[in-house]
Structure formats: structure tokens, C-alpha cells
């Protein structure tokens, strides 16, 4: 169970960071994305990254 949780946690962190970047306008990719410069997506990304950090921490603490 450790490997799937770790994978899901890392993936959540990466996607959350992308959403933060798009929501703040730092990552304007893809150009046609509706998420660019939309602050709610930065907040959603921060929440997803926080969940990912929690999952990763939990997975690493398991024996």
C-alpha cells in the first residue's frame, strides 16, 4: 500500500504546483487553458499540493 500512496502523493504535488503556476499566470501553458490568471485555480492547486504532501508523509511514515 505504500507505493500507491507515495505515487498518488507525488502526482498530487506536481499537479497542484502546475495549477498554482497556471492560476497565478507564471506558467502560461497551454496557451488556450482557461486556468491561466485565474486565482481560484491557484487556491485549488495549493489545496491539492497540501493533500499530496500529507499523502507522501503518511506513505513514508508507514513501515
One Martini backbone bead per residue (centre of mass of N, CA, C, O) as a GRO file, in nm:
protein
   63
    1UNK     BB    1   0.051   0.067  -0.010
    2UNK     BB    2   0.289   0.266  -0.033
    3UNK     BB    3   0.331   0.316  -0.339
    4UNK     BB    4   0.053   0.440  -0.417
    5UNK     BB    5   0.064   0.677  -0.215
    6UNK     BB    6   0.326   0.801  -0.318
    7UNK     BB    7   0.236   0.847  -0.609
    8UNK     BB    8  -0.014   1.020  -0.545
    9UNK     BB    9   0.137   1.240  -0.388
   10UNK     BB   10   0.334   1.333  -0.610
   11UNK     BB   11   0.120   1.395  -0.823
   12UNK     BB   12  -0.033   1.608  -0.657
   13UNK     BB   13   0.198   1.806  -0.631
   14UNK     BB   14   0.251   1.856  -0.934
   15UNK     BB   15  -0.035   1.949  -1.013
   16UNK     BB   16  -0.056   2.175  -0.803
   17UNK     BB   17   0.180   2.341  -0.915
   18UNK     BB   18   0.059   2.388  -1.192
   19UNK     BB   19  -0.198   2.534  -1.094
   20UNK     BB   20  -0.052   2.764  -0.959
   21UNK     BB   21   0.096   2.867  -1.211
   22UNK     BB   22  -0.159   2.920  -1.380
   23UNK     BB   23  -0.325   3.099  -1.179
   24UNK     BB   24  -0.080   3.322  -1.166
   25UNK     BB   25   0.078   3.318  -1.466
   26UNK     BB   26   0.362   3.168  -1.476
   27UNK     BB   27   0.210   2.929  -1.646
   28UNK     BB   28   0.134   2.966  -1.998
   29UNK     BB   29   0.028   2.648  -2.004
   30UNK     BB   30  -0.159   2.630  -2.224
   31UNK     BB   31  -0.273   2.893  -2.403
   32UNK     BB   32  -0.590   2.776  -2.393
   33UNK     BB   33  -0.621   2.799  -2.099
   34UNK     BB   34  -0.862   2.872  -1.839
   35UNK     BB   35  -0.644   2.898  -1.582
   36UNK     BB   36  -0.519   3.153  -1.659
   37UNK     BB   37  -0.533   3.400  -1.430
   38UNK     BB   38  -0.689   3.210  -1.199
   39UNK     BB   39  -0.697   3.208  -0.862
   40UNK     BB   40  -0.865   2.956  -0.787
   41UNK     BB   41  -0.647   2.756  -0.906
   42UNK     BB   42  -0.432   2.819  -0.696
   43UNK     BB   43  -0.598   2.716  -0.453
   44UNK     BB   44  -0.645   2.429  -0.556
   45UNK     BB   45  -0.342   2.364  -0.579
   46UNK     BB   46  -0.273   2.401  -0.281
   47UNK     BB   47  -0.462   2.180  -0.178
   48UNK     BB   48  -0.344   1.946  -0.343
   49UNK     BB   49  -0.053   1.971  -0.237
   50UNK     BB   50  -0.124   1.923   0.061
   51UNK     BB   51  -0.235   1.641   0.019
   52UNK     BB   52   0.026   1.527  -0.104
   53UNK     BB   53   0.201   1.572   0.145
   54UNK     BB   54   0.036   1.394   0.332
   55UNK     BB   55   0.059   1.130   0.169
   56UNK     BB   56   0.366   1.115   0.164
   57UNK     BB   57   0.412   1.116   0.468
   58UNK     BB   58   0.242   0.864   0.526
   59UNK     BB   59   0.397   0.666   0.341
   60UNK     BB   60   0.684   0.713   0.482
   61UNK     BB   61   0.580   0.620   0.782
   62UNK     BB   62   0.547   0.347   0.681
   63UNK     BB   63   0.670   0.012   0.702
   0.00000   0.00000   0.00000
